[in-house]
N, C-alpha and C. Protein backbone atom coordinates (compact mmCIF):
# COMPACT_ATOMS: atom_id res chain seq x y z
N UNK A 1 -12.32 -6.11 15.94
CA UNK A 1 -11.90 -6.26 14.56
C UNK A 1 -12.88 -5.49 13.68
N UNK A 2 -12.32 -4.78 12.70
CA UNK A 2 -13.13 -4.00 11.78
C UNK A 2 -12.88 -4.51 10.36
N UNK A 3 -13.96 -4.67 9.60
CA UNK A 3 -13.85 -5.12 8.22
C UNK A 3 -14.38 -4.05 7.29
N UNK A 4 -13.60 -3.73 6.26
CA UNK A 4 -14.00 -2.75 5.26
C UNK A 4 -13.98 -3.44 3.90
N UNK A 5 -15.12 -3.46 3.23
CA UNK A 5 -15.21 -4.10 1.92
C UNK A 5 -15.52 -3.03 0.89
N UNK A 6 -14.76 -3.04 -0.22
CA UNK A 6 -15.03 -2.13 -1.32
C UNK A 6 -14.68 -2.82 -2.63
N UNK A 7 -14.60 -2.06 -3.71
CA UNK A 7 -14.36 -2.64 -5.03
C UNK A 7 -13.01 -3.35 -5.13
N UNK A 8 -12.07 -3.02 -4.23
CA UNK A 8 -10.75 -3.64 -4.29
C UNK A 8 -10.70 -4.97 -3.56
N UNK A 9 -11.64 -5.22 -2.67
CA UNK A 9 -11.63 -6.45 -1.88
C UNK A 9 -11.95 -6.15 -0.43
N UNK A 10 -11.33 -6.88 0.47
CA UNK A 10 -11.60 -6.78 1.90
C UNK A 10 -10.35 -6.29 2.62
N UNK A 11 -10.55 -5.41 3.60
CA UNK A 11 -9.46 -4.89 4.43
C UNK A 11 -9.89 -5.11 5.88
N UNK A 12 -9.11 -5.89 6.62
CA UNK A 12 -9.44 -6.22 8.00
C UNK A 12 -8.43 -5.53 8.92
N UNK A 13 -8.93 -4.86 9.96
CA UNK A 13 -8.09 -4.14 10.91
C UNK A 13 -8.35 -4.72 12.30
N UNK A 14 -7.28 -5.04 13.00
CA UNK A 14 -7.43 -5.50 14.39
C UNK A 14 -6.33 -4.90 15.24
N UNK A 15 -6.56 -4.87 16.53
CA UNK A 15 -5.55 -4.40 17.47
C UNK A 15 -4.59 -5.54 17.74
N UNK A 16 -3.31 -5.24 17.83
CA UNK A 16 -2.31 -6.26 18.10
C UNK A 16 -1.78 -6.14 19.51
N UNK A 17 -1.05 -7.15 19.93
CA UNK A 17 -0.39 -7.09 21.24
C UNK A 17 1.00 -6.52 21.09
N UNK A 18 1.75 -7.02 20.12
CA UNK A 18 3.10 -6.52 19.89
C UNK A 18 3.08 -5.23 19.07
N UNK A 19 2.16 -5.13 18.12
CA UNK A 19 2.03 -3.97 17.25
C UNK A 19 0.72 -3.26 17.55
N UNK A 20 0.66 -1.96 17.21
CA UNK A 20 -0.55 -1.18 17.47
C UNK A 20 -1.74 -1.67 16.64
N UNK A 21 -1.47 -2.05 15.41
CA UNK A 21 -2.54 -2.54 14.55
C UNK A 21 -2.01 -3.60 13.62
N UNK A 22 -2.92 -4.47 13.21
CA UNK A 22 -2.62 -5.50 12.23
C UNK A 22 -3.66 -5.37 11.12
N UNK A 23 -3.20 -5.33 9.87
CA UNK A 23 -4.09 -5.21 8.73
C UNK A 23 -3.93 -6.44 7.84
N UNK A 24 -5.04 -6.85 7.27
CA UNK A 24 -5.03 -7.92 6.28
C UNK A 24 -5.85 -7.42 5.10
N UNK A 25 -5.24 -7.32 3.93
CA UNK A 25 -5.93 -6.84 2.74
C UNK A 25 -6.03 -7.97 1.73
N UNK A 26 -7.26 -8.36 1.41
CA UNK A 26 -7.45 -9.35 0.35
C UNK A 26 -7.85 -8.60 -0.91
N UNK A 27 -7.21 -8.95 -1.99
CA UNK A 27 -7.39 -8.26 -3.26
C UNK A 27 -7.74 -9.29 -4.33
N UNK A 28 -9.03 -9.47 -4.63
CA UNK A 28 -9.40 -10.52 -5.57
C UNK A 28 -8.97 -10.27 -7.01
N UNK A 29 -8.69 -9.01 -7.36
CA UNK A 29 -8.41 -8.67 -8.75
C UNK A 29 -6.95 -8.32 -8.99
N UNK A 30 -6.44 -8.77 -10.13
CA UNK A 30 -5.13 -8.34 -10.58
C UNK A 30 -5.22 -6.85 -10.91
N UNK A 31 -4.14 -6.11 -10.70
CA UNK A 31 -4.04 -4.67 -10.97
C UNK A 31 -4.89 -3.84 -10.01
N UNK A 32 -4.96 -4.27 -8.76
CA UNK A 32 -5.58 -3.47 -7.71
C UNK A 32 -4.49 -2.61 -7.09
N UNK A 33 -4.76 -1.30 -6.97
CA UNK A 33 -3.79 -0.39 -6.37
C UNK A 33 -4.33 0.09 -5.03
N UNK A 34 -3.50 -0.02 -4.00
CA UNK A 34 -3.81 0.53 -2.67
C UNK A 34 -2.68 1.48 -2.31
N UNK A 35 -3.03 2.72 -1.98
CA UNK A 35 -2.02 3.69 -1.57
C UNK A 35 -2.02 4.88 -2.50
N UNK A 36 -1.11 5.69 -2.33
CA UNK A 36 0.08 5.80 -1.49
C UNK A 36 -0.34 6.47 -0.18
N UNK A 37 -0.15 5.81 0.94
CA UNK A 37 -0.62 6.28 2.23
C UNK A 37 0.53 6.58 3.18
N UNK A 38 0.30 7.54 4.05
CA UNK A 38 1.22 7.82 5.16
C UNK A 38 0.46 8.57 6.23
N UNK A 39 1.07 8.67 7.38
CA UNK A 39 0.46 9.37 8.51
C UNK A 39 1.53 10.20 9.21
N UNK A 40 1.18 11.45 9.56
CA UNK A 40 2.18 12.33 10.15
C UNK A 40 2.22 12.30 11.68
N UNK A 41 1.12 12.00 12.34
CA UNK A 41 1.13 12.02 13.81
C UNK A 41 0.05 11.10 14.37
N UNK A 42 0.38 10.03 15.03
CA UNK A 42 1.75 9.55 15.18
C UNK A 42 2.24 8.95 13.86
N UNK A 43 3.52 9.07 13.65
CA UNK A 43 4.10 8.44 12.47
C UNK A 43 4.00 6.93 12.61
N UNK A 44 3.96 6.24 11.48
CA UNK A 44 3.80 4.79 11.51
C UNK A 44 4.97 4.10 10.82
N UNK A 45 5.30 2.95 11.36
CA UNK A 45 6.25 2.04 10.72
C UNK A 45 5.45 0.80 10.37
N UNK A 46 5.57 0.35 9.12
CA UNK A 46 4.81 -0.81 8.64
C UNK A 46 5.76 -1.95 8.33
N UNK A 47 5.31 -3.15 8.65
CA UNK A 47 6.02 -4.39 8.31
C UNK A 47 5.06 -5.16 7.40
N UNK A 48 5.44 -5.31 6.14
CA UNK A 48 4.54 -5.85 5.12
C UNK A 48 5.01 -7.21 4.63
N UNK A 49 4.06 -8.15 4.58
CA UNK A 49 4.32 -9.50 4.06
C UNK A 49 3.23 -9.87 3.07
N UNK A 50 3.60 -10.70 2.12
CA UNK A 50 2.62 -11.22 1.17
C UNK A 50 2.30 -12.65 1.57
N UNK A 51 1.04 -12.91 1.82
CA UNK A 51 0.61 -14.27 2.19
C UNK A 51 0.33 -15.09 0.94
N UNK A 52 -0.29 -14.44 -0.04
CA UNK A 52 -0.64 -15.12 -1.29
C UNK A 52 -0.58 -14.10 -2.42
N UNK A 53 -0.12 -14.52 -3.58
CA UNK A 53 -0.09 -13.65 -4.74
C UNK A 53 1.22 -12.91 -4.90
N UNK A 54 1.15 -11.76 -5.56
CA UNK A 54 2.37 -11.01 -5.89
C UNK A 54 2.00 -9.54 -6.07
N UNK A 55 2.89 -8.65 -5.61
CA UNK A 55 2.67 -7.21 -5.76
C UNK A 55 3.95 -6.53 -6.20
N UNK A 56 3.78 -5.33 -6.77
CA UNK A 56 4.90 -4.40 -6.88
C UNK A 56 4.62 -3.36 -5.80
N UNK A 57 5.55 -3.21 -4.90
CA UNK A 57 5.40 -2.34 -3.75
C UNK A 57 6.15 -1.04 -4.02
N UNK A 58 5.52 0.09 -3.69
CA UNK A 58 6.10 1.41 -3.92
C UNK A 58 6.29 2.14 -2.61
N UNK A 59 7.49 2.68 -2.42
CA UNK A 59 7.79 3.54 -1.28
C UNK A 59 8.20 4.89 -1.84
N UNK A 60 7.49 5.93 -1.45
CA UNK A 60 7.74 7.28 -1.92
C UNK A 60 8.27 8.10 -0.76
N UNK A 61 9.53 8.55 -0.87
CA UNK A 61 10.15 9.31 0.21
C UNK A 61 9.50 10.69 0.29
N UNK A 62 8.93 11.00 1.43
CA UNK A 62 8.13 12.23 1.58
C UNK A 62 8.96 13.51 1.46
N UNK A 63 10.21 13.46 1.79
CA UNK A 63 11.06 14.66 1.74
C UNK A 63 11.77 14.80 0.39
N UNK A 64 12.35 13.72 -0.13
CA UNK A 64 13.17 13.81 -1.34
C UNK A 64 12.43 13.47 -2.63
N UNK A 65 11.29 12.75 -2.52
CA UNK A 65 10.56 12.32 -3.71
C UNK A 65 11.12 11.07 -4.35
N UNK A 66 12.16 10.49 -3.74
CA UNK A 66 12.74 9.24 -4.27
C UNK A 66 11.69 8.12 -4.18
N UNK A 67 11.68 7.26 -5.20
CA UNK A 67 10.77 6.12 -5.21
C UNK A 67 11.58 4.84 -5.19
N UNK A 68 11.23 3.95 -4.27
CA UNK A 68 11.81 2.61 -4.23
C UNK A 68 10.71 1.63 -4.59
N UNK A 69 11.07 0.59 -5.34
CA UNK A 69 10.09 -0.42 -5.72
C UNK A 69 10.62 -1.80 -5.37
N UNK A 70 9.71 -2.69 -5.03
CA UNK A 70 10.04 -4.07 -4.69
C UNK A 70 8.96 -4.96 -5.27
N UNK A 71 9.38 -6.09 -5.81
CA UNK A 71 8.44 -7.13 -6.20
C UNK A 71 8.37 -8.10 -5.02
N UNK A 72 7.18 -8.29 -4.45
CA UNK A 72 7.02 -9.13 -3.27
C UNK A 72 6.05 -10.27 -3.56
N UNK A 73 6.38 -11.43 -3.02
CA UNK A 73 5.51 -12.60 -3.08
C UNK A 73 5.68 -13.35 -1.76
N UNK A 74 5.03 -14.49 -1.56
CA UNK A 74 5.13 -15.18 -0.27
C UNK A 74 6.55 -15.59 0.13
N UNK A 75 7.46 -15.71 -0.82
CA UNK A 75 8.83 -16.10 -0.47
C UNK A 75 9.70 -14.90 -0.09
N UNK A 76 9.17 -13.69 -0.23
CA UNK A 76 9.94 -12.47 0.07
C UNK A 76 10.08 -12.27 1.57
N UNK A 77 11.17 -11.61 1.94
CA UNK A 77 11.35 -11.20 3.34
C UNK A 77 10.31 -10.13 3.69
N UNK A 78 10.08 -9.94 4.96
CA UNK A 78 9.20 -8.87 5.42
C UNK A 78 9.82 -7.53 5.02
N UNK A 79 9.00 -6.66 4.43
CA UNK A 79 9.46 -5.33 4.04
C UNK A 79 9.07 -4.35 5.14
N UNK A 80 10.06 -3.69 5.74
CA UNK A 80 9.81 -2.69 6.77
C UNK A 80 9.86 -1.32 6.13
N UNK A 81 8.81 -0.54 6.37
CA UNK A 81 8.67 0.79 5.78
C UNK A 81 8.66 1.79 6.91
N UNK A 82 9.68 2.65 6.94
CA UNK A 82 9.75 3.60 8.04
C UNK A 82 8.87 4.82 7.77
N UNK A 83 8.81 5.69 8.75
CA UNK A 83 7.89 6.82 8.74
C UNK A 83 8.23 7.89 7.70
N UNK A 84 9.35 7.77 7.04
CA UNK A 84 9.73 8.76 6.02
C UNK A 84 9.07 8.50 4.67
N UNK A 85 8.33 7.41 4.55
CA UNK A 85 7.79 7.01 3.25
C UNK A 85 6.27 6.91 3.25
N UNK A 86 5.68 7.27 2.10
CA UNK A 86 4.32 6.91 1.79
C UNK A 86 4.41 5.53 1.13
N UNK A 87 3.39 4.71 1.32
CA UNK A 87 3.44 3.33 0.86
C UNK A 87 2.21 2.98 0.03
N UNK A 88 2.44 2.21 -1.02
CA UNK A 88 1.35 1.68 -1.82
C UNK A 88 1.81 0.46 -2.58
N UNK A 89 0.85 -0.26 -3.13
CA UNK A 89 1.21 -1.43 -3.95
C UNK A 89 0.17 -1.67 -5.02
N UNK A 90 0.62 -2.38 -6.06
CA UNK A 90 -0.22 -2.80 -7.17
C UNK A 90 -0.14 -4.32 -7.24
N UNK A 91 -1.30 -4.98 -7.22
CA UNK A 91 -1.28 -6.44 -7.30
C UNK A 91 -0.91 -6.87 -8.71
N UNK A 92 -0.10 -7.91 -8.78
CA UNK A 92 0.32 -8.47 -10.06
C UNK A 92 -0.37 -9.80 -10.34
N UNK A 93 -1.13 -10.29 -9.36
CA UNK A 93 -1.90 -11.53 -9.51
C UNK A 93 -3.25 -11.35 -8.84
N UNK A 94 -4.23 -12.10 -9.32
CA UNK A 94 -5.53 -12.15 -8.65
C UNK A 94 -5.36 -12.84 -7.30
N UNK A 95 -6.31 -12.59 -6.41
CA UNK A 95 -6.34 -13.23 -5.09
C UNK A 95 -5.05 -13.03 -4.30
N UNK A 96 -4.59 -11.80 -4.27
CA UNK A 96 -3.39 -11.45 -3.51
C UNK A 96 -3.79 -11.01 -2.11
N UNK A 97 -3.11 -11.54 -1.11
CA UNK A 97 -3.37 -11.18 0.28
C UNK A 97 -2.12 -10.57 0.88
N UNK A 98 -2.29 -9.36 1.44
CA UNK A 98 -1.18 -8.60 2.01
C UNK A 98 -1.43 -8.45 3.52
N UNK A 99 -0.39 -8.70 4.30
CA UNK A 99 -0.47 -8.64 5.76
C UNK A 99 0.46 -7.54 6.26
N UNK A 100 -0.07 -6.65 7.11
CA UNK A 100 0.73 -5.55 7.66
C UNK A 100 0.72 -5.63 9.18
N UNK A 101 1.84 -5.37 9.79
CA UNK A 101 1.92 -5.11 11.22
C UNK A 101 2.38 -3.66 11.33
N UNK A 102 1.66 -2.85 12.11
CA UNK A 102 1.90 -1.41 12.12
C UNK A 102 2.23 -0.93 13.53
N UNK A 103 3.31 -0.17 13.62
CA UNK A 103 3.66 0.52 14.86
C UNK A 103 3.16 1.96 14.72
N UNK A 104 2.33 2.40 15.64
CA UNK A 104 1.74 3.73 15.59
C UNK A 104 0.26 3.62 15.30
N UNK A 105 -0.57 4.10 16.20
CA UNK A 105 -2.03 4.01 16.05
C UNK A 105 -2.52 4.85 14.87
N UNK A 106 -3.58 4.37 14.24
CA UNK A 106 -4.20 5.10 13.14
C UNK A 106 -4.83 6.38 13.66
N UNK A 107 -4.60 7.49 12.93
CA UNK A 107 -5.19 8.77 13.28
C UNK A 107 -5.79 9.38 12.01
N UNK A 108 -7.12 9.35 11.88
CA UNK A 108 -7.74 9.87 10.66
C UNK A 108 -7.47 11.36 10.41
N UNK A 109 -7.11 12.09 11.45
CA UNK A 109 -6.83 13.53 11.31
C UNK A 109 -5.52 13.78 10.56
N UNK A 110 -4.54 12.87 10.68
CA UNK A 110 -3.23 13.09 10.06
C UNK A 110 -2.89 12.05 8.99
N UNK A 111 -3.86 11.21 8.65
CA UNK A 111 -3.70 10.20 7.61
C UNK A 111 -3.84 10.88 6.25
N UNK A 112 -2.90 10.60 5.36
CA UNK A 112 -2.91 11.27 4.06
C UNK A 112 -2.69 10.26 2.94
N UNK A 113 -3.08 10.67 1.75
CA UNK A 113 -2.92 9.85 0.57
C UNK A 113 -2.37 10.71 -0.56
N UNK A 114 -1.43 10.16 -1.31
CA UNK A 114 -0.86 10.83 -2.48
C UNK A 114 -1.35 10.09 -3.72
N UNK A 115 -1.80 10.82 -4.71
CA UNK A 115 -2.30 10.19 -5.93
C UNK A 115 -1.11 9.58 -6.68
N UNK A 116 -1.16 8.27 -6.85
CA UNK A 116 -0.02 7.52 -7.39
C UNK A 116 0.39 7.97 -8.79
N UNK A 117 -0.58 8.29 -9.64
CA UNK A 117 -0.21 8.58 -11.03
C UNK A 117 0.26 10.02 -11.24
N UNK A 118 0.44 10.77 -10.15
CA UNK A 118 1.07 12.08 -10.25
C UNK A 118 2.58 11.98 -10.07
N UNK A 119 3.07 10.78 -9.82
CA UNK A 119 4.50 10.55 -9.60
C UNK A 119 5.06 9.79 -10.81
N UNK A 120 5.78 10.48 -11.70
CA UNK A 120 6.25 9.85 -12.94
C UNK A 120 7.05 8.56 -12.72
N UNK A 121 7.86 8.50 -11.68
CA UNK A 121 8.68 7.30 -11.45
C UNK A 121 7.81 6.07 -11.26
N UNK A 122 6.68 6.22 -10.59
CA UNK A 122 5.78 5.08 -10.36
C UNK A 122 5.13 4.67 -11.67
N UNK A 123 4.66 5.62 -12.44
CA UNK A 123 4.08 5.29 -13.75
C UNK A 123 5.10 4.61 -14.65
N UNK A 124 6.34 5.10 -14.62
CA UNK A 124 7.40 4.50 -15.44
C UNK A 124 7.67 3.06 -15.03
N UNK A 125 7.69 2.79 -13.74
CA UNK A 125 7.97 1.43 -13.26
C UNK A 125 6.84 0.48 -13.66
N UNK A 126 5.60 0.92 -13.54
CA UNK A 126 4.47 0.08 -13.96
C UNK A 126 4.54 -0.20 -15.45
N UNK A 127 4.87 0.82 -16.24
CA UNK A 127 5.01 0.64 -17.68
C UNK A 127 6.13 -0.35 -18.00
N UNK A 128 7.24 -0.24 -17.28
CA UNK A 128 8.38 -1.13 -17.50
C UNK A 128 8.01 -2.59 -17.21
N UNK A 129 7.25 -2.82 -16.15
CA UNK A 129 6.92 -4.19 -15.75
C UNK A 129 5.71 -4.73 -16.52
N UNK A 130 4.69 -3.91 -16.70
CA UNK A 130 3.44 -4.39 -17.29
C UNK A 130 3.16 -3.76 -18.66
N UNK A 131 3.05 -2.48 -18.72
CA UNK A 131 2.80 -1.63 -19.89
C UNK A 131 1.79 -0.57 -19.48
N UNK A 132 1.80 0.52 -20.19
CA UNK A 132 0.89 1.61 -19.86
C UNK A 132 -0.55 1.27 -20.19
N UNK A 133 -0.78 0.20 -20.94
CA UNK A 133 -2.15 -0.16 -21.32
C UNK A 133 -2.98 -0.62 -20.11
N UNK A 134 -2.33 -0.93 -18.99
CA UNK A 134 -3.11 -1.35 -17.82
C UNK A 134 -3.62 -0.18 -17.00
N UNK A 135 -3.17 1.04 -17.29
CA UNK A 135 -3.57 2.20 -16.47
C UNK A 135 -5.08 2.35 -16.38
N UNK A 136 -5.80 2.08 -17.46
CA UNK A 136 -7.25 2.22 -17.42
C UNK A 136 -7.94 0.97 -16.86
N UNK A 137 -7.16 -0.03 -16.49
CA UNK A 137 -7.72 -1.27 -15.92
C UNK A 137 -7.45 -1.40 -14.43
N UNK A 138 -6.81 -0.42 -13.84
CA UNK A 138 -6.47 -0.47 -12.42
C UNK A 138 -7.71 -0.29 -11.56
N UNK A 139 -7.88 -1.18 -10.59
CA UNK A 139 -8.95 -1.05 -9.60
C UNK A 139 -8.39 -0.25 -8.43
N UNK A 140 -9.04 0.87 -8.12
CA UNK A 140 -8.57 1.75 -7.06
C UNK A 140 -9.78 2.40 -6.40
N UNK A 141 -9.68 2.65 -5.12
CA UNK A 141 -10.80 3.30 -4.44
C UNK A 141 -10.89 4.76 -4.88
N UNK A 142 -12.06 5.33 -4.75
CA UNK A 142 -12.25 6.75 -5.07
C UNK A 142 -11.35 7.62 -4.19
N UNK A 143 -11.23 7.24 -2.94
CA UNK A 143 -10.39 7.97 -1.98
C UNK A 143 -8.93 8.01 -2.45
N UNK A 144 -8.39 6.87 -2.87
CA UNK A 144 -7.01 6.82 -3.34
C UNK A 144 -6.86 7.48 -4.71
N UNK A 145 -7.85 7.34 -5.56
CA UNK A 145 -7.78 7.96 -6.88
C UNK A 145 -7.72 9.47 -6.80
N UNK A 146 -8.41 10.03 -5.79
CA UNK A 146 -8.46 11.48 -5.63
C UNK A 146 -7.45 12.02 -4.61
N UNK A 147 -6.78 11.11 -3.89
CA UNK A 147 -5.81 11.53 -2.88
C UNK A 147 -6.45 12.12 -1.64
N UNK A 148 -7.57 11.58 -1.25
CA UNK A 148 -8.29 12.08 -0.07
C UNK A 148 -7.85 11.40 1.21
């Protein structure tokens, strides 16, 4: 098991039996953004559940640029994200915990990040739900902010 702690909270990675990896992300702060992430080889399929709190989940279609959004909380069904999408989320409550089951091993060589605020549809959806005044209050890693 590997634990990564940064300004957004804690991210725990473990090997699964049914899935290649299992991730648990604890996000102590409201308006924490993780993503938009994807991997090209091997491609990954993610199954995302909310254990505690609430998020707006973003799926960005890598080929068409279409954006799908979902509001997820503990009562939501598991969201399956196929390999055609980059994935990210913004917490809508403090102390939000997100659980992922991932098919496809992590490969740092082909792991990529897209800067979320370069996609107008995502900015528009955040403004619609919250307001643009939260943009300067978002907690995000340097890696995700720069798309590294």
